[in-house]
mmCIF file of C-alpha atoms in Angstrom:
data_model
loop_
_atom_site.group_PDB
_atom_site.id
_atom_site.type_symbol
_atom_site.label_atom_id
_atom_site.label_comp_id
_atom_site.label_asym_id
_atom_site.label_seq_id
_atom_site.Cartn_x
_atom_site.Cartn_y
_atom_site.Cartn_z
ATOM 1 C CA UNK A 1 -22.685 9.108 31.919
ATOM 2 C CA UNK A 2 -21.272 12.386 33.126
ATOM 3 C CA UNK A 3 -24.072 14.255 34.860
ATOM 4 C CA UNK A 4 -23.802 13.518 38.573
ATOM 5 C CA UNK A 5 -27.418 12.483 38.861
ATOM 6 C CA UNK A 6 -28.260 10.320 41.882
ATOM 7 C CA UNK A 7 -29.401 6.794 41.127
ATOM 8 C CA UNK A 8 -32.466 7.591 43.223
ATOM 9 C CA UNK A 9 -33.627 10.165 40.664
ATOM 10 C CA UNK A 10 -37.220 9.905 39.430
ATOM 11 C CA UNK A 11 -37.336 12.272 36.458
ATOM 12 C CA UNK A 12 -40.232 11.748 34.028
ATOM 13 C CA UNK A 13 -38.638 10.107 31.011
ATOM 14 C CA UNK A 14 -41.381 11.280 28.667
ATOM 15 C CA UNK A 15 -40.170 14.862 29.089
ATOM 16 C CA UNK A 16 -37.152 16.432 27.480
ATOM 17 C CA UNK A 17 -35.037 19.533 28.013
ATOM 18 C CA UNK A 18 -36.158 22.084 30.553
ATOM 19 C CA UNK A 19 -39.587 20.427 30.880
ATOM 20 C CA UNK A 20 -37.997 17.599 32.830
ATOM 21 C CA UNK A 21 -37.089 19.933 35.635
ATOM 22 C CA UNK A 22 -39.725 22.688 35.612
ATOM 23 C CA UNK A 23 -42.843 20.497 35.592
ATOM 24 C CA UNK A 24 -44.558 20.642 39.014
ATOM 25 C CA UNK A 25 -45.138 17.237 40.568
ATOM 26 C CA UNK A 26 -47.423 15.998 43.297
ATOM 27 C CA UNK A 27 -46.153 16.173 46.856
ATOM 28 C CA UNK A 28 -43.590 13.404 47.473
ATOM 29 C CA UNK A 29 -44.117 10.891 50.270
ATOM 30 C CA UNK A 30 -40.725 11.711 51.829
ATOM 31 C CA UNK A 31 -39.885 15.011 53.543
ATOM 32 C CA UNK A 32 -38.849 17.799 51.199
ATOM 33 C CA UNK A 33 -35.723 19.920 51.480
ATOM 34 C CA UNK A 34 -36.303 23.606 52.158
ATOM 35 C CA UNK A 35 -33.165 25.702 51.788
ATOM 36 C CA UNK A 36 -32.444 29.380 52.263
ATOM 37 C CA UNK A 37 -32.538 30.965 48.822
ATOM 38 C CA UNK A 38 -29.856 33.604 49.418
ATOM 39 C CA UNK A 39 -27.398 31.085 50.888
ATOM 40 C CA UNK A 40 -27.771 28.638 48.009
ATOM 41 C CA UNK A 41 -27.687 31.269 45.276
ATOM 42 C CA UNK A 42 -24.627 33.012 46.697
ATOM 43 C CA UNK A 43 -22.808 29.667 46.626
ATOM 44 C CA UNK A 44 -24.056 28.754 43.144
ATOM 45 C CA UNK A 45 -22.991 32.096 41.704
ATOM 46 C CA UNK A 46 -19.602 31.790 43.415
ATOM 47 C CA UNK A 47 -19.186 28.339 41.898
ATOM 48 C CA UNK A 48 -19.929 29.628 38.410
ATOM 49 C CA UNK A 49 -17.354 32.367 38.968
ATOM 50 C CA UNK A 50 -14.796 29.797 40.139
ATOM 51 C CA UNK A 51 -15.167 27.783 36.928
ATOM 52 C CA UNK A 52 -14.815 30.936 34.835
ATOM 53 C CA UNK A 53 -11.691 31.921 36.762
ATOM 54 C CA UNK A 54 -10.071 28.520 36.198
ATOM 55 C CA UNK A 55 -10.824 28.634 32.471
ATOM 56 C CA UNK A 56 -9.490 32.136 31.913
ATOM 57 C CA UNK A 57 -6.319 32.102 29.825
ATOM 58 C CA UNK A 58 -6.449 28.407 28.916
ATOM 59 C CA UNK A 59 -4.353 27.302 25.955
ATOM 60 C CA UNK A 60 -5.831 25.225 23.132
ATOM 61 C CA UNK A 61 -4.163 22.152 24.632
ATOM 62 C CA UNK A 62 -5.788 22.778 28.007
ATOM 63 C CA UNK A 63 -9.224 23.167 26.449
ATOM 64 C CA UNK A 64 -8.745 19.827 24.696
ATOM 65 C CA UNK A 65 -7.294 18.002 27.737
ATOM 66 C CA UNK A 66 -9.191 14.796 28.622
ATOM 67 C CA UNK A 67 -11.072 14.860 31.929
ATOM 68 C CA UNK A 68 -11.872 11.925 34.266
ATOM 69 C CA UNK A 69 -15.240 11.693 32.487
ATOM 70 C CA UNK A 70 -15.060 9.161 29.618
ATOM 71 C CA UNK A 71 -15.276 10.792 26.208
ATOM 72 C CA UNK A 72 -15.210 14.351 27.509
ATOM 73 C CA UNK A 73 -12.491 16.992 27.289
ATOM 74 C CA UNK A 74 -12.403 20.226 29.292
ATOM 75 C CA UNK A 75 -14.357 22.001 26.588
ATOM 76 C CA UNK A 76 -16.970 19.222 26.625
ATOM 77 C CA UNK A 77 -17.467 19.665 30.365
ATOM 78 C CA UNK A 78 -17.996 23.392 29.828
ATOM 79 C CA UNK A 79 -20.428 22.657 26.985
ATOM 80 C CA UNK A 80 -22.349 20.354 29.314
ATOM 81 C CA UNK A 81 -22.690 23.069 31.955
ATOM 82 C CA UNK A 82 -23.811 25.527 29.264
ATOM 83 C CA UNK A 83 -26.361 23.005 28.010
ATOM 84 C CA UNK A 84 -27.841 22.309 31.431
ATOM 85 C CA UNK A 85 -28.183 25.987 32.324
ATOM 86 C CA UNK A 86 -29.591 26.716 28.850
ATOM 87 C CA UNK A 87 -32.274 24.061 29.305
ATOM 88 C CA UNK A 88 -33.174 25.547 32.665
ATOM 89 C CA UNK A 89 -33.634 28.862 30.856
ATOM 90 C CA UNK A 90 -36.086 27.167 28.504
ATOM 91 C CA UNK A 91 -33.778 26.590 25.526
ATOM 92 C CA UNK A 92 -34.636 23.453 23.563
ATOM 93 C CA UNK A 93 -32.194 20.576 23.289
ATOM 94 C CA UNK A 94 -30.311 20.642 19.957
ATOM 95 C CA UNK A 95 -30.285 17.752 17.549
ATOM 96 C CA UNK A 96 -27.068 15.772 17.129
ATOM 97 C CA UNK A 97 -25.204 14.805 13.988
ATOM 98 C CA UNK A 98 -25.239 11.134 15.052
ATOM 99 C CA UNK A 99 -27.307 8.815 17.231
ATOM 100 C CA UNK A 100 -25.546 9.683 20.496
ATOM 101 C CA UNK A 101 -27.270 6.839 22.350
ATOM 102 C CA UNK A 102 -24.844 4.464 20.608
ATOM 103 C CA UNK A 103 -21.799 6.057 22.267
ATOM 104 C CA UNK A 104 -20.257 3.886 24.958
ATOM 105 C CA UNK A 105 -20.246 6.582 27.654
ATOM 106 C CA UNK A 106 -23.921 7.487 27.087
ATOM 107 C CA UNK A 107 -25.972 5.168 29.271
ATOM 108 C CA UNK A 108 -29.443 6.695 29.610
ATOM 109 C CA UNK A 109 -31.895 9.347 28.410
ATOM 110 C CA UNK A 110 -30.269 12.147 30.395
ATOM 111 C CA UNK A 111 -26.924 11.208 28.873
ATOM 112 C CA UNK A 112 -28.434 11.560 25.405
ATOM 113 C CA UNK A 113 -29.572 15.106 26.193
ATOM 114 C CA UNK A 114 -26.156 16.020 27.608
ATOM 115 C CA UNK A 115 -24.303 14.606 24.616
ATOM 116 C CA UNK A 116 -26.406 16.551 22.145
ATOM 117 C CA UNK A 117 -25.255 19.792 23.743
ATOM 118 C CA UNK A 118 -21.645 18.621 23.830
ATOM 119 C CA UNK A 119 -21.628 17.744 20.147
ATOM 120 C CA UNK A 120 -23.488 20.918 19.189
ATOM 121 C CA UNK A 121 -20.815 23.096 20.831
ATOM 122 C CA UNK A 122 -17.744 20.962 20.132
ATOM 123 C CA UNK A 123 -16.512 23.008 17.169
ATOM 124 C CA UNK A 124 -17.132 26.414 18.719
ATOM 125 C CA UNK A 125 -13.890 28.393 19.216
ATOM 126 C CA UNK A 126 -12.757 28.342 22.851
ATOM 127 C CA UNK A 127 -13.140 32.084 23.328
ATOM 128 C CA UNK A 128 -16.726 31.917 22.049
ATOM 129 C CA UNK A 129 -17.465 28.918 24.267
ATOM 130 C CA UNK A 130 -16.215 30.791 27.333
ATOM 131 C CA UNK A 131 -18.232 33.863 26.328
ATOM 132 C CA UNK A 132 -21.308 31.650 25.955
ATOM 133 C CA UNK A 133 -20.683 30.192 29.420
ATOM 134 C CA UNK A 134 -20.490 33.665 30.940
ATOM 135 C CA UNK A 135 -23.637 34.782 29.109
ATOM 136 C CA UNK A 136 -25.829 31.856 30.136
ATOM 137 C CA UNK A 137 -24.707 31.924 33.757
ATOM 138 C CA UNK A 138 -25.428 35.677 33.842
ATOM 139 C CA UNK A 139 -28.922 34.996 32.501
ATOM 140 C CA UNK A 140 -29.432 32.305 35.117
ATOM 141 C CA UNK A 141 -28.313 34.674 37.876
ATOM 142 C CA UNK A 142 -30.967 37.174 36.821
ATOM 143 C CA UNK A 143 -33.690 34.528 36.562
ATOM 144 C CA UNK A 144 -32.875 32.911 39.899
ATOM 145 C CA UNK A 145 -32.543 36.226 41.709
ATOM 146 C CA UNK A 146 -35.972 37.235 40.427
ATOM 147 C CA UNK A 147 -37.584 33.923 41.396
ATOM 148 C CA UNK A 148 -40.256 34.205 44.084
ATOM 149 C CA UNK A 149 -39.999 32.377 47.387
ATOM 150 C CA UNK A 150 -43.025 30.315 46.343
ATOM 151 C CA UNK A 151 -41.265 29.260 43.152
ATOM 152 C CA UNK A 152 -38.106 28.444 45.096
ATOM 153 C CA UNK A 153 -40.042 26.114 47.420
ATOM 154 C CA UNK A 154 -42.222 24.607 44.691
ATOM 155 C CA UNK A 155 -42.046 20.807 44.458
ATOM 156 C CA UNK A 156 -40.669 19.797 41.082
ATOM 157 C CA UNK A 157 -38.874 16.943 39.359
ATOM 158 C CA UNK A 158 -35.185 17.209 40.287
ATOM 159 C CA UNK A 159 -32.176 14.970 39.638
ATOM 160 C CA UNK A 160 -32.620 13.713 43.231
ATOM 161 C CA UNK A 161 -36.321 12.902 42.817
ATOM 162 C CA UNK A 162 -39.348 15.102 43.625
ATOM 163 C CA UNK A 163 -38.196 17.956 45.850
ATOM 164 C CA UNK A 164 -38.063 21.737 46.006
ATOM 165 C CA UNK A 165 -36.549 23.851 43.265
ATOM 166 C CA UNK A 166 -34.135 25.061 45.937
ATOM 167 C CA UNK A 167 -32.903 21.494 46.408
ATOM 168 C CA UNK A 168 -32.380 21.296 42.654
ATOM 169 C CA UNK A 169 -30.145 24.352 42.804
ATOM 170 C CA UNK A 170 -28.087 22.690 45.535
ATOM 171 C CA UNK A 171 -27.691 19.763 43.157
ATOM 172 C CA UNK A 172 -26.487 22.289 40.572
ATOM 173 C CA UNK A 173 -23.818 23.460 43.023
ATOM 174 C CA UNK A 174 -22.718 19.842 43.501
ATOM 175 C CA UNK A 175 -22.640 19.232 39.749
ATOM 176 C CA UNK A 176 -20.690 22.408 38.946
ATOM 177 C CA UNK A 177 -18.299 21.938 41.876
ATOM 178 C CA UNK A 178 -17.533 18.419 40.675
ATOM 179 C CA UNK A 179 -16.962 19.724 37.164
ATOM 180 C CA UNK A 180 -14.579 22.398 38.409
ATOM 181 C CA UNK A 181 -12.462 19.593 39.859
ATOM 182 C CA UNK A 182 -12.820 17.595 36.626
ATOM 183 C CA UNK A 183 -11.283 20.575 34.831
ATOM 184 C CA UNK A 184 -8.580 20.948 37.461
ATOM 185 C CA UNK A 185 -7.734 17.242 37.273
ATOM 186 C CA UNK A 186 -7.466 17.461 33.490
ATOM 187 C CA UNK A 187 -4.834 20.207 33.587
ATOM 188 C CA UNK A 188 -3.077 19.087 36.774
ATOM 189 C CA UNK A 189 -4.056 22.183 38.746
ATOM 190 C CA UNK A 190 -5.577 20.863 41.969
ATOM 191 C CA UNK A 191 -7.247 23.178 44.451
ATOM 192 C CA UNK A 192 -4.851 23.762 47.350
ATOM 193 C CA UNK A 193 -7.591 24.805 49.778
ATOM 194 C CA UNK A 194 -10.917 23.382 48.557
ATOM 195 C CA UNK A 195 -13.123 25.134 51.097
ATOM 196 C CA UNK A 196 -15.894 27.702 50.880
ATOM 197 C CA UNK A 197 -19.666 27.748 50.580
ATOM 198 C CA UNK A 198 -19.916 25.845 47.248
ATOM 199 C CA UNK A 199 -17.811 22.971 48.584
ATOM 200 C CA UNK A 200 -19.796 22.859 51.811
ATOM 201 C CA UNK A 201 -23.153 22.740 50.045
ATOM 202 C CA UNK A 202 -21.855 20.186 47.545
ATOM 203 C CA UNK A 203 -20.934 17.947 50.466
ATOM 204 C CA UNK A 204 -24.320 18.616 52.060
ATOM 205 C CA UNK A 205 -25.894 17.307 48.862
ATOM 206 C CA UNK A 206 -23.696 14.213 48.866
ATOM 207 C CA UNK A 207 -24.373 13.590 52.556
ATOM 208 C CA UNK A 208 -28.120 13.606 51.859
ATOM 209 C CA UNK A 209 -27.678 10.542 49.618
ATOM 210 C CA UNK A 210 -25.585 8.488 52.034
ATOM 211 C CA UNK A 211 -28.603 6.725 53.545
ATOM 212 C CA UNK A 212 -29.272 5.264 50.104
ATOM 213 C CA UNK A 213 -25.583 4.480 49.551
ATOM 214 C CA UNK A 214 -25.072 2.754 52.913
ATOM 215 C CA UNK A 215 -28.387 0.945 53.166
ATOM 216 C CA UNK A 216 -29.228 0.131 49.540
ATOM 217 C CA UNK A 217 -25.987 0.072 47.561
ATOM 218 C CA UNK A 218 -23.628 -0.916 50.391
ATOM 219 C CA UNK A 219 -26.128 -3.416 51.858
ATOM 220 C CA UNK A 220 -25.244 -2.570 55.447
ATOM 221 C CA UNK A 221 -27.077 -5.048 57.728
ATOM 222 C CA UNK A 222 -30.151 -3.922 59.595
ATOM 223 C CA UNK A 223 -29.114 -2.356 62.875
ATOM 224 C CA UNK A 224 -25.848 -1.025 61.468
ATOM 225 C CA UNK A 225 -24.550 2.366 62.547
ATOM 226 C CA UNK A 226 -22.061 3.602 59.970
ATOM 227 C CA UNK A 227 -19.916 6.715 60.467
ATOM 228 C CA UNK A 228 -18.197 8.194 57.422
ATOM 229 C CA UNK A 229 -15.463 10.388 58.884
ATOM 230 C CA UNK A 230 -14.215 12.923 56.345
ATOM 231 C CA UNK A 231 -10.852 14.528 57.003
ATOM 232 C CA UNK A 232 -8.966 17.514 55.610
ATOM 233 C CA UNK A 233 -10.147 21.110 55.131
ATOM 234 C CA UNK A 234 -13.696 19.922 54.372
ATOM 235 C CA UNK A 235 -13.819 17.511 57.303
ATOM 236 C CA UNK A 236 -17.150 16.385 58.754
ATOM 237 C CA UNK A 237 -18.792 13.172 59.911
ATOM 238 C CA UNK A 238 -21.794 11.631 58.163
ATOM 239 C CA UNK A 239 -23.719 9.170 60.334
ATOM 240 C CA UNK A 240 -26.098 6.631 58.830
ATOM 241 C CA UNK A 241 -28.387 4.395 60.894
ATOM 242 C CA UNK A 242 -29.879 1.365 59.123
ATOM 243 C CA UNK A 243 -33.325 0.493 60.434
ATOM 244 C CA UNK A 244 -35.049 -1.234 57.560
ATOM 245 C CA UNK A 245 -33.461 1.405 55.327
ATOM 246 C CA UNK A 246 -30.489 3.711 55.700
ATOM 247 C CA UNK A 247 -31.133 7.144 57.169
ATOM 248 C CA UNK A 248 -28.706 10.006 57.770
ATOM 249 C CA UNK A 249 -28.830 10.985 61.448
ATOM 250 C CA UNK A 250 -27.145 13.627 63.594
ATOM 251 C CA UNK A 251 -25.661 11.007 65.919
ATOM 252 C CA UNK A 252 -26.295 7.557 67.341
ATOM 253 C CA UNK A 253 -27.244 8.735 70.802
ATOM 254 C CA UNK A 254 -25.166 6.888 73.350
ATOM 255 C CA UNK A 255 -24.386 4.019 70.970
ATOM 256 C CA UNK A 256 -21.082 3.639 69.159
ATOM 257 C CA UNK A 257 -20.876 3.144 65.387
ATOM 258 C CA UNK A 258 -20.726 -0.462 64.250
ATOM 259 C CA UNK A 259 -18.551 0.532 61.284
ATOM 260 C CA UNK A 260 -16.309 3.536 60.692
ATOM 261 C CA UNK A 261 -14.895 4.710 57.355
ATOM 262 C CA UNK A 262 -12.234 7.423 57.379
ATOM 263 C CA UNK A 263 -10.976 9.220 54.277
ATOM 264 C CA UNK A 264 -10.219 12.689 52.933
ATOM 265 C CA UNK A 265 -13.341 14.680 52.032
ATOM 266 C CA UNK A 266 -12.193 15.498 48.497
ATOM 267 C CA UNK A 267 -11.333 11.839 47.856
ATOM 268 C CA UNK A 268 -14.812 10.950 49.146
ATOM 269 C CA UNK A 269 -16.324 13.347 46.612
ATOM 270 C CA UNK A 270 -14.275 11.966 43.730
ATOM 271 C CA UNK A 271 -15.180 8.381 44.639
ATOM 272 C CA UNK A 272 -18.860 9.294 45.018
ATOM 273 C CA UNK A 273 -18.802 10.907 41.576
ATOM 274 C CA UNK A 274 -17.017 7.998 39.919
ATOM 275 C CA UNK A 275 -13.971 10.120 39.073
ATOM 276 C CA UNK A 276 -11.492 7.738 40.652
ATOM 277 C CA UNK A 277 -11.444 4.283 42.204
ATOM 278 C CA UNK A 278 -10.104 2.239 45.082
ATOM 279 C CA UNK A 279 -7.401 0.686 42.930
ATOM 280 C CA UNK A 280 -5.665 4.064 42.996
ATOM 281 C CA UNK A 281 -6.588 5.137 46.510
ATOM 282 C CA UNK A 282 -7.374 2.043 48.532
ATOM 283 C CA UNK A 283 -4.583 2.733 51.018
ATOM 284 C CA UNK A 284 -6.051 6.182 51.718
ATOM 285 C CA UNK A 285 -9.194 4.725 53.309
ATOM 286 C CA UNK A 286 -9.208 3.399 56.891
ATOM 287 C CA UNK A 287 -11.832 1.153 58.470
ATOM 288 C CA UNK A 288 -12.956 0.463 61.993
ATOM 289 C CA UNK A 289 -15.463 -1.977 63.505
ATOM 290 C CA UNK A 290 -17.351 -4.038 60.908
ATOM 291 C CA UNK A 291 -14.703 -3.840 58.201
ATOM 292 C CA UNK A 292 -16.635 -5.934 55.681
ATOM 293 C CA UNK A 293 -19.567 -3.531 55.768
ATOM 294 C CA UNK A 294 -17.259 -0.528 55.606
ATOM 295 C CA UNK A 295 -15.440 -1.851 52.558
ATOM 296 C CA UNK A 296 -18.700 -2.752 50.836
ATOM 297 C CA UNK A 297 -20.034 0.779 51.363
ATOM 298 C CA UNK A 298 -16.851 2.350 49.957
ATOM 299 C CA UNK A 299 -16.923 0.007 46.966
ATOM 300 C CA UNK A 300 -20.402 1.374 46.194
ATOM 301 C CA UNK A 301 -19.816 5.052 46.963
ATOM 302 C CA UNK A 302 -20.302 5.975 43.309
ATOM 303 C CA UNK A 303 -24.013 6.689 43.505
ATOM 304 C CA UNK A 304 -24.354 9.018 40.497
ATOM 305 C CA UNK A 305 -25.267 7.949 36.976
#
């Protein structure tokens, strides 16, 4: 289901559309994520601009090109982004012409909502779809810029579980950044220098979920110290200590990692988002220390649903 929602998400299933994400929730038991509003919004707006720049001048064939997301073309990805931002502006979810829950690539309630938007906009001419994208992102810029600091830090239901609205907007950067690369993959126009604030914050969002990936999905043994070493222009190291559960840490003190995984940062992102697999890129990942644990973690990097 193409949304890039963490498997840890706890979104009330009784709610639909924008209500899912704007309903205040009680304080979560885990620490919340407080992010600088200006930093996040500058990156989110830049990411929206980047998608618009890539789409400008597309031919009909490019708009219809299949993306790595099953069942979705480039135009469907754009429709999805439009739908999500529209819901966050309070627009109701449209009805679909079929029962979209029966489609093979729709696997949950959020997927149903996404697919309704995709089908609603599927026949819209490409120039109108692009104009609609620019209009809704402009409306979102105005709304987010006007949001108070209290609203920004309010605890709400987000795709990553109860957290601040600011954290939700970092998830939006991750989602839109991933979709930019879905579009680029579809037309064979890869980013030659995938750096900048949106990429950095997208990786911050992914790094925040690596405790869950290493400890829960990858079943790293208790006491493990796993270092995910990302290389390339977006290089960084993500350290996860497993003590009952996986937790992202700054370092391991004076201890060495028990397992090391080394791969390109963009490949890490595509694996984490389920856009590619180890069959195609297994030789591009290197392991050190406890190789069995390292391989198991990489096999379960796809943590979104």
